[in-house]
mmCIF file of C-alpha atoms and ligand atoms in Angstrom:
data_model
loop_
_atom_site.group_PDB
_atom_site.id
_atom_site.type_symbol
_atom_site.label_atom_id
_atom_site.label_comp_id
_atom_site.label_asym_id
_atom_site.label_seq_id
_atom_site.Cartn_x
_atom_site.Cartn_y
_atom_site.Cartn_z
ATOM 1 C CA UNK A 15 12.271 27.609 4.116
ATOM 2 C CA UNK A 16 14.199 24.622 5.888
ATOM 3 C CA UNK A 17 11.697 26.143 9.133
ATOM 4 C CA UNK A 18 8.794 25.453 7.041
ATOM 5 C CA UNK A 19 7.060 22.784 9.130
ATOM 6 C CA UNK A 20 6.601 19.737 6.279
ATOM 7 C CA UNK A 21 3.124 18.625 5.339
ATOM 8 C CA UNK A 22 2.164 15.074 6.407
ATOM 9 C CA UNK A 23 2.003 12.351 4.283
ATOM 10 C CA UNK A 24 0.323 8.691 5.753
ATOM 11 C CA UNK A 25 0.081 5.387 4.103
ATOM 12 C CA UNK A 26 -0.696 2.037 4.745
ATOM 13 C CA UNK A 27 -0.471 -1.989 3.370
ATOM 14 C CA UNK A 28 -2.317 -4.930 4.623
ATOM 15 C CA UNK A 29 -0.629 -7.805 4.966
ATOM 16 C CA UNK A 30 -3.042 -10.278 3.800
ATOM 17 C CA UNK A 31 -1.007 -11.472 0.438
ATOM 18 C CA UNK A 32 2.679 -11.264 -0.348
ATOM 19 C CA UNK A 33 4.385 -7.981 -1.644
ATOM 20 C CA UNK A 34 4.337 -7.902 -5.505
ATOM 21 C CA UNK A 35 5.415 -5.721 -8.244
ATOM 22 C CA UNK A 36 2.092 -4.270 -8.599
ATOM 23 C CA UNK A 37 2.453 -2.871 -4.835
ATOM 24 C CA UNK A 38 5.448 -1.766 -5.612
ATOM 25 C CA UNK A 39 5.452 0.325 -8.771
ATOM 26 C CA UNK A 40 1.744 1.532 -7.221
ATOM 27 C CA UNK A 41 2.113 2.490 -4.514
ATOM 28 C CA UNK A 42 6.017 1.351 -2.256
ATOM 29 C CA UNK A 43 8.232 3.494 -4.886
ATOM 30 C CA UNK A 44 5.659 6.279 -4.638
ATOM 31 C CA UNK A 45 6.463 6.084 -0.748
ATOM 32 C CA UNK A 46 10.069 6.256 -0.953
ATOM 33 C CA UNK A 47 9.809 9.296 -2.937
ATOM 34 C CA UNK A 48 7.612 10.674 -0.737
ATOM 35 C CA UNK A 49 10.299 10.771 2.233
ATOM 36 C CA UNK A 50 12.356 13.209 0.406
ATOM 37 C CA UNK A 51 8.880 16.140 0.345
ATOM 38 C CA UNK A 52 7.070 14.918 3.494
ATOM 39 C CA UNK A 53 7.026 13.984 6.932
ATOM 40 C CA UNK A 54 5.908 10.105 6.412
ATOM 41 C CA UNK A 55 4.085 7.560 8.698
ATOM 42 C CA UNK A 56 3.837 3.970 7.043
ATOM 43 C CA UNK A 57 2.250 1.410 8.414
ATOM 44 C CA UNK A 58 1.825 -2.702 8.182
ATOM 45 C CA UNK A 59 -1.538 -2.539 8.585
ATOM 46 C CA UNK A 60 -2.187 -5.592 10.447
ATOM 47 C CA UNK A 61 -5.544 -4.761 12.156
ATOM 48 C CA UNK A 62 -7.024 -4.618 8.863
ATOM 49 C CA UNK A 63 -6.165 -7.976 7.895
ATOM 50 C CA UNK A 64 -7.961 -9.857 10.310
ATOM 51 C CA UNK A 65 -11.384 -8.204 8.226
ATOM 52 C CA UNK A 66 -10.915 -11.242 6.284
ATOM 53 C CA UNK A 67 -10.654 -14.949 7.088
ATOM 54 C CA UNK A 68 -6.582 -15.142 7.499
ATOM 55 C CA UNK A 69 -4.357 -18.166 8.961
ATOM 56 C CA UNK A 70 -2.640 -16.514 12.074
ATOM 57 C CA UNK A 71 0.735 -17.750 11.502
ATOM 58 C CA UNK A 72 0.660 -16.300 7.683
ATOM 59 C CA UNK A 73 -0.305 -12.874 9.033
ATOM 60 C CA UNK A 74 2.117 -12.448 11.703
ATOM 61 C CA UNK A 75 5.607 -13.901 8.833
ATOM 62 C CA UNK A 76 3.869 -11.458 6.387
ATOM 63 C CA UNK A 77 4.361 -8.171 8.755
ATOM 64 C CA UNK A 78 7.949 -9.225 9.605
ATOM 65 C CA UNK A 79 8.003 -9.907 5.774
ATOM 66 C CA UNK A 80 6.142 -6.064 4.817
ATOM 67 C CA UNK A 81 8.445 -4.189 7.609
ATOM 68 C CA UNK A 82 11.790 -6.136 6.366
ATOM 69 C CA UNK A 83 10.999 -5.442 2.607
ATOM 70 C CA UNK A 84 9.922 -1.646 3.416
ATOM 71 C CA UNK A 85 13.249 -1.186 4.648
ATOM 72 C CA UNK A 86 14.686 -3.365 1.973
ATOM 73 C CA UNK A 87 12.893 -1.162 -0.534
ATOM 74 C CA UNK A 88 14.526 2.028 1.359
ATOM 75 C CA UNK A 89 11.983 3.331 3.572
ATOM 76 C CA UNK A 90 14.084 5.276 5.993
ATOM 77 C CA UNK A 91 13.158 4.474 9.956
ATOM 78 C CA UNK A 92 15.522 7.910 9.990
ATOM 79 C CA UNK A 93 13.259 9.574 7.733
ATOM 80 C CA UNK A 94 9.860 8.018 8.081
ATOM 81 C CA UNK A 95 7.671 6.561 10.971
ATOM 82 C CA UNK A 96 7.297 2.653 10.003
ATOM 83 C CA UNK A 97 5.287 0.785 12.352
ATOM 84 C CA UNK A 98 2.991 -2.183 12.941
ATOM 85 C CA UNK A 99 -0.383 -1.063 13.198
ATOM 86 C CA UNK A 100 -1.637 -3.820 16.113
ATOM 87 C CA UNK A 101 1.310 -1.882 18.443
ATOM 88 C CA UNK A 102 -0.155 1.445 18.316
ATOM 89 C CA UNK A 103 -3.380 1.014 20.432
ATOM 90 C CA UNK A 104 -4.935 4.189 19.621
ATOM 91 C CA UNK A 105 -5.949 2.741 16.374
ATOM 92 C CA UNK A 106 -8.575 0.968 18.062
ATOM 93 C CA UNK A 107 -9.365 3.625 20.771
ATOM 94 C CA UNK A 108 -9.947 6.619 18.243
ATOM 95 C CA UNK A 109 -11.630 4.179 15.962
ATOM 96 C CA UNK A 110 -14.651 3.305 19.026
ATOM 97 C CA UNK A 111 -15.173 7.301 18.993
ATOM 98 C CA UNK A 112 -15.460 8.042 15.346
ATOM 99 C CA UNK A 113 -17.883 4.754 15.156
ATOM 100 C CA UNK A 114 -20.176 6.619 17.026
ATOM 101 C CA UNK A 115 -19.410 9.938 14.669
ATOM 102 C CA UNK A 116 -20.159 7.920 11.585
ATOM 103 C CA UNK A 117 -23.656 7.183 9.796
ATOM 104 C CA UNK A 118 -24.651 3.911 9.097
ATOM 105 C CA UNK A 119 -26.052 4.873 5.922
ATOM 106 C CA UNK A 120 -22.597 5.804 5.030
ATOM 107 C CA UNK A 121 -20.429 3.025 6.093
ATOM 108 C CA UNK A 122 -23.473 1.384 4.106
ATOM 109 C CA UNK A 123 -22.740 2.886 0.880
ATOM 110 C CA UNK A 124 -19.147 1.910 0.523
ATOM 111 C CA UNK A 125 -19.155 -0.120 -2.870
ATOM 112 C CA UNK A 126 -16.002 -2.190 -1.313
ATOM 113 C CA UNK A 127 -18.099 -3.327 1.562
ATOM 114 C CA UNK A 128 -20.842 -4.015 -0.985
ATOM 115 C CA UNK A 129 -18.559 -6.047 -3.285
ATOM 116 C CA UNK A 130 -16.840 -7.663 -0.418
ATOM 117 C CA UNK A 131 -19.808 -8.586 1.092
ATOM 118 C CA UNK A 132 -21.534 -10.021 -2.093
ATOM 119 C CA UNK A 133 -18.488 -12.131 -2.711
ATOM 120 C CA UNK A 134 -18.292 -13.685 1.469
ATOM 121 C CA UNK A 135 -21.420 -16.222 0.373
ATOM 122 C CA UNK A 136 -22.006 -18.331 3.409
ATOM 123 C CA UNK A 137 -18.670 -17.392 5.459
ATOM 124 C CA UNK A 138 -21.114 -14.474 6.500
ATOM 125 C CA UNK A 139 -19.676 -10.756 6.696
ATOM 126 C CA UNK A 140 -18.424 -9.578 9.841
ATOM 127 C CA UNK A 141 -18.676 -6.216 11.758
ATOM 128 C CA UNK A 142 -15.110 -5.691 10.945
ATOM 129 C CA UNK A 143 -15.553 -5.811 7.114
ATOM 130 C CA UNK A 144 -18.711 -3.023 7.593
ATOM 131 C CA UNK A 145 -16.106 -1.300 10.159
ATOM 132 C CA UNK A 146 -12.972 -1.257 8.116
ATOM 133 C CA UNK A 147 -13.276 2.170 6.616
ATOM 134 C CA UNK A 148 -13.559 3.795 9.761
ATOM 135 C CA UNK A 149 -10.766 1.911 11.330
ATOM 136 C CA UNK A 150 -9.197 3.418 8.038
ATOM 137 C CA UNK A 151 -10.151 6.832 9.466
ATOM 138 C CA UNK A 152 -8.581 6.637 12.991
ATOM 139 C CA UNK A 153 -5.288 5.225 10.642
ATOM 140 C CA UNK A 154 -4.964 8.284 9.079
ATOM 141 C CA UNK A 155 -7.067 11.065 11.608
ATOM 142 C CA UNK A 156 -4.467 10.246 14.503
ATOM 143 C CA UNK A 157 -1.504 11.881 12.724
ATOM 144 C CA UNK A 158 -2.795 14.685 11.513
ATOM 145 C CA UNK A 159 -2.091 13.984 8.066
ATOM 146 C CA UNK A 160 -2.190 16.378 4.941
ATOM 147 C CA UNK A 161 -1.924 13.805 2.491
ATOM 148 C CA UNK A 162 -3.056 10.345 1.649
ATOM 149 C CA UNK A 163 -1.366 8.713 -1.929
ATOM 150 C CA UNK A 164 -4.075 6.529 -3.092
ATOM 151 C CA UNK A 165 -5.485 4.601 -6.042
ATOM 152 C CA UNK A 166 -9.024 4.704 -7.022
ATOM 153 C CA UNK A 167 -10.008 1.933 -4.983
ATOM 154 C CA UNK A 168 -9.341 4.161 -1.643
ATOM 155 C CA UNK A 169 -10.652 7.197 -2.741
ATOM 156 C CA UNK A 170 -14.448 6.332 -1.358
ATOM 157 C CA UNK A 171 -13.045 5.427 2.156
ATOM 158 C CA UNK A 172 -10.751 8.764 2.642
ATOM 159 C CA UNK A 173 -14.001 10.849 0.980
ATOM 160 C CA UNK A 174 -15.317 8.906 4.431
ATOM 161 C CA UNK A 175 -12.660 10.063 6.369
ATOM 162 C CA UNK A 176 -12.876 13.796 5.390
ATOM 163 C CA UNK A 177 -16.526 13.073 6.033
ATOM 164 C CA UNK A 178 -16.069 11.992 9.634
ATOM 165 C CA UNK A 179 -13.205 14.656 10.344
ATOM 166 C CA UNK A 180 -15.482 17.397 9.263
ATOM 167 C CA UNK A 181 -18.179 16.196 11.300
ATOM 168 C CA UNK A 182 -16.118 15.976 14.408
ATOM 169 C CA UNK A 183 -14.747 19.449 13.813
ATOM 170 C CA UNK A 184 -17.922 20.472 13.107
ATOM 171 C CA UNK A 185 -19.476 18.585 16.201
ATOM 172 C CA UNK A 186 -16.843 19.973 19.084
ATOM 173 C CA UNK A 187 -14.032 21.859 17.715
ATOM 174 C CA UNK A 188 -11.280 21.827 15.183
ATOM 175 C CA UNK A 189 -9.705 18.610 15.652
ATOM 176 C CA UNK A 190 -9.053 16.875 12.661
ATOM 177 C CA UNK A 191 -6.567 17.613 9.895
ATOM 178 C CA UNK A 192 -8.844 17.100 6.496
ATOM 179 C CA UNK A 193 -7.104 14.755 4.649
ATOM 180 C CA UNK A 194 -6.636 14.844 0.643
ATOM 181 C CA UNK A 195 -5.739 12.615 -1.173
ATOM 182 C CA UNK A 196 -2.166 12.115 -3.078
ATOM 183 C CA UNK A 197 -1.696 11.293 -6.530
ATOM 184 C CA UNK A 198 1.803 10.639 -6.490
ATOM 185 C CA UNK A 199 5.557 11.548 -7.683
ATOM 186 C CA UNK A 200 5.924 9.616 -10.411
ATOM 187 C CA UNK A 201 3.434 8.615 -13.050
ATOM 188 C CA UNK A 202 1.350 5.665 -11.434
ATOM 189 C CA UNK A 203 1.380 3.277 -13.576
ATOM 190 C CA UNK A 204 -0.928 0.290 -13.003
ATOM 191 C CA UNK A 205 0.089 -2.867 -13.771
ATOM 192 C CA UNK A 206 -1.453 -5.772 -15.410
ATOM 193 C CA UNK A 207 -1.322 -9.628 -14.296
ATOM 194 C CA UNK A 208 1.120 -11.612 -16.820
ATOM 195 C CA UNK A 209 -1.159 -14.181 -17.725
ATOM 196 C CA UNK A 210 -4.245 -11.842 -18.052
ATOM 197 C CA UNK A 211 -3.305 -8.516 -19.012
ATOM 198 C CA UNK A 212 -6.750 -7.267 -18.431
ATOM 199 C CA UNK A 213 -6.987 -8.063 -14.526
ATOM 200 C CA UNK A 214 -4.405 -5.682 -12.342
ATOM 201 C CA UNK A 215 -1.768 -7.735 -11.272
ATOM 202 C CA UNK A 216 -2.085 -9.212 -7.580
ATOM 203 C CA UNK A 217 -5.768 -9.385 -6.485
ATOM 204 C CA UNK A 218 -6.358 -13.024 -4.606
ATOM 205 C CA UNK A 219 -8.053 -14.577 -7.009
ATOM 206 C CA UNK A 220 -5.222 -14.014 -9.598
ATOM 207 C CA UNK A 221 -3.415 -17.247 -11.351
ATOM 208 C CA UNK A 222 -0.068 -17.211 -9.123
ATOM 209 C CA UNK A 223 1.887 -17.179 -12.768
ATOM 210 C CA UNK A 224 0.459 -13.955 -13.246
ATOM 211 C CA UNK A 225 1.775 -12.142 -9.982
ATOM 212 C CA UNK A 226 5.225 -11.389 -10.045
ATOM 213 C CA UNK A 227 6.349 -11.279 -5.933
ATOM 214 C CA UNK A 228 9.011 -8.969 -4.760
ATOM 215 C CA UNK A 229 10.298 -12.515 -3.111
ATOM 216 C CA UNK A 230 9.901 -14.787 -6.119
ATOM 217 C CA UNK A 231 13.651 -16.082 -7.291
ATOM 218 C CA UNK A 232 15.201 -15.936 -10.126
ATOM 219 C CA UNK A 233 13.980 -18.801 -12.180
ATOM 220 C CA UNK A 234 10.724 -18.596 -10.661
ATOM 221 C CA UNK A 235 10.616 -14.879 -12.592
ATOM 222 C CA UNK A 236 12.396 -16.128 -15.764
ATOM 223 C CA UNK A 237 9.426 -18.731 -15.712
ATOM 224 C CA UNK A 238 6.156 -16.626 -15.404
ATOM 225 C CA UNK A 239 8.165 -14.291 -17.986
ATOM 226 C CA UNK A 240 8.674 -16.630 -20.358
ATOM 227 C CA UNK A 241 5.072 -17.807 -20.194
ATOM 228 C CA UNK A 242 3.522 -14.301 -19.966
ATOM 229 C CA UNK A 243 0.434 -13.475 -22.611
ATOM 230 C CA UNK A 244 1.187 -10.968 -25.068
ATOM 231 C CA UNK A 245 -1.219 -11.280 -28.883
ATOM 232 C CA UNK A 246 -1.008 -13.072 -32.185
ATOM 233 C CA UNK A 247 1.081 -10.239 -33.600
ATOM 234 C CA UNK A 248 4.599 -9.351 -33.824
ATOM 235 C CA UNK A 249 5.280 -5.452 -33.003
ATOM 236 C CA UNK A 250 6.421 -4.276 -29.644
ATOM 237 C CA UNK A 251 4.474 -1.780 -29.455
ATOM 238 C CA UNK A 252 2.469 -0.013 -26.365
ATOM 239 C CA UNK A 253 -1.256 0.309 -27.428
ATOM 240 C CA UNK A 254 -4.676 -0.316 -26.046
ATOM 241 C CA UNK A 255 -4.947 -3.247 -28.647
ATOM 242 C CA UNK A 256 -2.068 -4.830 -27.259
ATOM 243 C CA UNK A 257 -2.521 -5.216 -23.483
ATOM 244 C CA UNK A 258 -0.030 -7.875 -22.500
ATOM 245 C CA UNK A 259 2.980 -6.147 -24.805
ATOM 246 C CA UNK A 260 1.822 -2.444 -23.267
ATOM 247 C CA UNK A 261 1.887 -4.168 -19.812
ATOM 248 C CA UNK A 262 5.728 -5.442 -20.366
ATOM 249 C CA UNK A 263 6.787 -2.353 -21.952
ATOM 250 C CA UNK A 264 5.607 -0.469 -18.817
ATOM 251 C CA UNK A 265 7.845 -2.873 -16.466
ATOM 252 C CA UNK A 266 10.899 -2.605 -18.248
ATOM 253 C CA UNK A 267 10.453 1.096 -18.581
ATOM 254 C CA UNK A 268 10.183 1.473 -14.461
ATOM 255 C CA UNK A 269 12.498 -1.428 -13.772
ATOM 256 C CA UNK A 270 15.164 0.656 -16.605
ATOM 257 C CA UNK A 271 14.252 4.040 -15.881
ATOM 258 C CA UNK A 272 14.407 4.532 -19.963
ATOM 259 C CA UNK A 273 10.898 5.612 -20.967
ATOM 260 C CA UNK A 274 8.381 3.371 -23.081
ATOM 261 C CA UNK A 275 9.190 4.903 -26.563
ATOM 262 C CA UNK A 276 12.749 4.351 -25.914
ATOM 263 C CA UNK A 277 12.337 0.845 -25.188
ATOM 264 C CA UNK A 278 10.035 0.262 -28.217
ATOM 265 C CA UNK A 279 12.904 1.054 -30.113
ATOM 266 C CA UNK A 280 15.411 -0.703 -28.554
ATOM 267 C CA UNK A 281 13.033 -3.843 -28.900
ATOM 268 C CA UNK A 282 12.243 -2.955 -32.923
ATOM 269 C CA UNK A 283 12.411 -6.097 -34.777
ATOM 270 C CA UNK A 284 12.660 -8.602 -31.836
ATOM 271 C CA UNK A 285 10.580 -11.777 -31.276
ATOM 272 C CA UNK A 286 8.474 -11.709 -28.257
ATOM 273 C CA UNK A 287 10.533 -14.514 -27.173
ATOM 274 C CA UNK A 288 13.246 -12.554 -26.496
ATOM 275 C CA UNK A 289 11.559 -9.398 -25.162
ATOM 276 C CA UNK A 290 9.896 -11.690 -22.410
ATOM 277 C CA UNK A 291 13.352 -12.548 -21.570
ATOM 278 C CA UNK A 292 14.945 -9.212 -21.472
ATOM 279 C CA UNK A 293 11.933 -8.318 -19.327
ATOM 280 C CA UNK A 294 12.213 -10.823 -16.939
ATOM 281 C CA UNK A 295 16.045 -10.458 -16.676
ATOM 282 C CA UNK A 296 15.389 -6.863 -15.674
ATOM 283 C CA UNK A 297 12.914 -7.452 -12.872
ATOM 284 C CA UNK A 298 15.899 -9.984 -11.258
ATOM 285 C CA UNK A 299 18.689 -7.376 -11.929
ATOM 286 C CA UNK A 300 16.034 -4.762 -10.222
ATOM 287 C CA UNK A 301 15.081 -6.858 -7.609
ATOM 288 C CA UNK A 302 18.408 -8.129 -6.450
ATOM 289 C CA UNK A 303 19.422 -5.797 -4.199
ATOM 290 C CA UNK A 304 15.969 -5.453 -2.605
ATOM 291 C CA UNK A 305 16.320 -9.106 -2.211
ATOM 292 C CA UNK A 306 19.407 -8.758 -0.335
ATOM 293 C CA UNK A 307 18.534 -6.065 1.737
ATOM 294 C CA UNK A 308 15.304 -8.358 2.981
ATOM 295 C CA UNK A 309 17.053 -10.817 3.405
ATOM 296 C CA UNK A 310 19.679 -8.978 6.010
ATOM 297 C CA UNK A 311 16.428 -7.523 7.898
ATOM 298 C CA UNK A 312 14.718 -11.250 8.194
ATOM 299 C CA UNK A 313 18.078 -12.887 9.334
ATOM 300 C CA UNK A 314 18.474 -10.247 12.582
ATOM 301 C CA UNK A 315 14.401 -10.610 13.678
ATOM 302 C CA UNK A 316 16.052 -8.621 17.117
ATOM 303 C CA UNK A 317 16.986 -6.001 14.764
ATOM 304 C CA UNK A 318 13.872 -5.904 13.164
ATOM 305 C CA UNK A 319 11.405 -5.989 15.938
ATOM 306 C CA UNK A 320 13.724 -2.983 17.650
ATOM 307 C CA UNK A 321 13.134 -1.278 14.249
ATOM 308 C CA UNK A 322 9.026 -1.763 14.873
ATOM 309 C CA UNK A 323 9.416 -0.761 18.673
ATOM 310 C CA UNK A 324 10.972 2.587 17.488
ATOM 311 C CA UNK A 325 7.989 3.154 15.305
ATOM 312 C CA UNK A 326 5.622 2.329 17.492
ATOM 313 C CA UNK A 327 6.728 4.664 19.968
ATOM 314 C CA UNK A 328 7.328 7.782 17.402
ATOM 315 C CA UNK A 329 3.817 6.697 16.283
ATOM 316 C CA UNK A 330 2.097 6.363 19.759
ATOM 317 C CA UNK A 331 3.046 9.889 20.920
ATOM 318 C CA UNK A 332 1.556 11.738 17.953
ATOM 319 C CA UNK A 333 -1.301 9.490 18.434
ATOM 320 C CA UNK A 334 -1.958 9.650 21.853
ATOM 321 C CA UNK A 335 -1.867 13.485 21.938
ATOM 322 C CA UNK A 336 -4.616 13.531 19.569
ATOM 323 C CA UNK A 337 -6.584 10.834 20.982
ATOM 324 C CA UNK A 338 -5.999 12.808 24.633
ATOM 325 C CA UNK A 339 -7.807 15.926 22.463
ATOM 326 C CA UNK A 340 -10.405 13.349 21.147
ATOM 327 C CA UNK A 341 -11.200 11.850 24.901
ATOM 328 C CA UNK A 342 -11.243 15.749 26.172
ATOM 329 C CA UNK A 343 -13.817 16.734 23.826
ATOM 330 C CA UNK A 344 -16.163 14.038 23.733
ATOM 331 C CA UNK A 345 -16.420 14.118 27.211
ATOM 332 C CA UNK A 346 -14.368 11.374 28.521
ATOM 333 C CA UNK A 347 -12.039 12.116 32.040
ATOM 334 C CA UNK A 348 -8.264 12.819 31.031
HETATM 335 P P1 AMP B 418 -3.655 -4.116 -2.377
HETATM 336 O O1 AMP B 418 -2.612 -5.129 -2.095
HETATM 337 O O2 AMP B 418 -4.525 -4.448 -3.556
HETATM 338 O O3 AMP B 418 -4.449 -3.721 -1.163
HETATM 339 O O4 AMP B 418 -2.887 -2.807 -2.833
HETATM 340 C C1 AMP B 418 -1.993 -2.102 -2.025
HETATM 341 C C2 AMP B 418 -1.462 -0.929 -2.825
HETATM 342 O O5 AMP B 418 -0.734 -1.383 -3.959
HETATM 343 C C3 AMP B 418 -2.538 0.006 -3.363
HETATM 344 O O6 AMP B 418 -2.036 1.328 -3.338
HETATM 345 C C4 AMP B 418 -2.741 -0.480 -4.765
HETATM 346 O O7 AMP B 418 -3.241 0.529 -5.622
HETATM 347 C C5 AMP B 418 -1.312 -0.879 -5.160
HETATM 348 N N1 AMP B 418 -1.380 -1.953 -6.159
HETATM 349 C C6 AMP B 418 -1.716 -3.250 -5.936
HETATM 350 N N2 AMP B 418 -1.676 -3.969 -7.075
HETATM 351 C C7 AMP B 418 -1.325 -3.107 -8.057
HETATM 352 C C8 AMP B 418 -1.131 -3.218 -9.465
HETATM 353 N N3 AMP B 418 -1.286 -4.381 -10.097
HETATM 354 N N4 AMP B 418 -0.768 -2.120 -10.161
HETATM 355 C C9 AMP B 418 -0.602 -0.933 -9.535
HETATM 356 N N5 AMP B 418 -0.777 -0.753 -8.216
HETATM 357 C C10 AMP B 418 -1.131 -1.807 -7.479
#
């Protein structure tokens, strides 16, 4: 068994907004579990930022912010590969090569290019917006990996990336592992912004009271608590009638670990006053250590950036040995 080579498990955020509690019970805690089955390569995918119109200053304190929180969450640099995308060139180098193994008509058809583009008005779309699912691609083709956890909103762009792999295989020779998709340890809950329960929390255009940010303090939380939607009624009760009180329920359930039912009865008879409270006095407790942790990382920025050098290395030798096999079989000198 403990020979059994471990399957290999990749993911990857852009830092293009702050870290929130969305990302986290999505997708980070998914990740940390994750270390314990597979063989993990995270990334702060910084290259993929720059798609959209960014303020360079923002994007480089965001991936010190997304590496020291990734640790602070307890991503494992013993465990896990945790890197910064830009420092791994082979990114871009693999990414040239399966540009010219991709279809336009497909990198046409994905509906997040479509929407994206729709919504740029006269800022125009750029190449790297069309280009960003194949850059997604090389992300994930260059270490070889089994698995990819991902919502619904990614599961066009690794179809893509199966697409390309199998065409390269196909093309030359078995290259490419074929990547599935990973639907995660624990149940994936999605969660909903506080002040609109119907919107998931954290996309840009989002009133700020609704996002809850891993880095948000204490009263800042007790605030967009206290203010947070629920209905007209007075049951605590999850139901699809009752978005905002469902969407609370399921953030004290993961920030407790005690399961929804268990909280609707513990909550039986209370005013919504006071179960926005207990909520919001949860998230703190839960986030207190995290907070901590970060802030260790962000204080010792020698620390940290030896941390990304590490995973840049670990990263660039799987990647460059299957770049090397890329360059071989397309034809390039080696
Ligand atoms: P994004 O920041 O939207 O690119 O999302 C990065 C990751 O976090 C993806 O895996 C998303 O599915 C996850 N995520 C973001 N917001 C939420 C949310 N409100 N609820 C659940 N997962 C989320």
């Amino acid at each position: 068994m403990d020979n059994e080579k471990r399957k290999i498990a990749y993911s990857a955020l852009k830092p293009t907004g702050d870290l929130q509690l969305g990302n986290y019970i999505g997708a980070l805690r998914n990740m940390v579990a994750m270390q314990e089955q597979f063989d993990c390569v995270y990334t702060v995918a910084d290259m993929h930022s720059i798609t959209v119109d960014v303020v360079p200053s923002e994007l480089r304190r965001r991936s010190y912010d997304f590496m020291a929180l990734f640790l602070a969450i307890g991503l494992d640099p013993k465990k896990s590969i945790l890197f910064v995308q830009s420092h791994v060139p082979a990114h871009a180098e693999l990414t040239w090569v399966l540009n010219c193994n991709t279809m336009i008509g497909e990198a046409n058809r994905m509906t997040q290019y479509k929407d994206k583009s729709r919504k740029a008005g006269k800022a125009g779309i750029n190449v790297g917006l069309f280009d960003y699912p194949v850059l997604m691609a090389s992300d994930i083709l260059l270490y070889q990996a089994d698995y990819v956890p991902i919502g619904k909103d990614q599961q066009q762009h690794l179809e893509l990336a199966r697409t390309i792999a199998e065409r390269f295989n196909n093309r030359y020779s078995p290259t490419f592992v074929v990547p599935e998709g990973y639907y995660g340890t624990k149940s994936t809950s999605k969660i909903y912004s506080l002040t609109d329960p119907t919107a998931k929390m954290g996309k840009t255009d989002d009133n700020l009271n609704g996002v809850v940010f891993l880095l948000d303090d204490a009263d800042t939380i007790r605030r967009k608590f206290a203010r947070a939607v629920t209905d007209s009624e007075h049951e605590i009760k999850s139901s699809p009638t009752k978005p905002g009180i469902t969407n609370l329920l399921n953030i004290y359930s993961v920030m407790t670990g005690k399961t929804v039912k268990a909280a609707e009865k513990e909550f039986d008879g209370a005013s919504y006053e006071k179960f926005k409270t207990v909520v919001g006095e949860a998230v703190i407790e839960y986030l207190r250590p995290i907070q901590a942790e970060y802030k260790r990382y962000i204080g010792d920025k020698a620390e940290l950036e030896r941390i990304m050098k590490e995973g840049a290395e670990r990263a660039s030798y799987i990647a460059r040995k299957t770049l090397s096999k890329v360059y071989r079989k397309v034809g390039f000198i080696v």
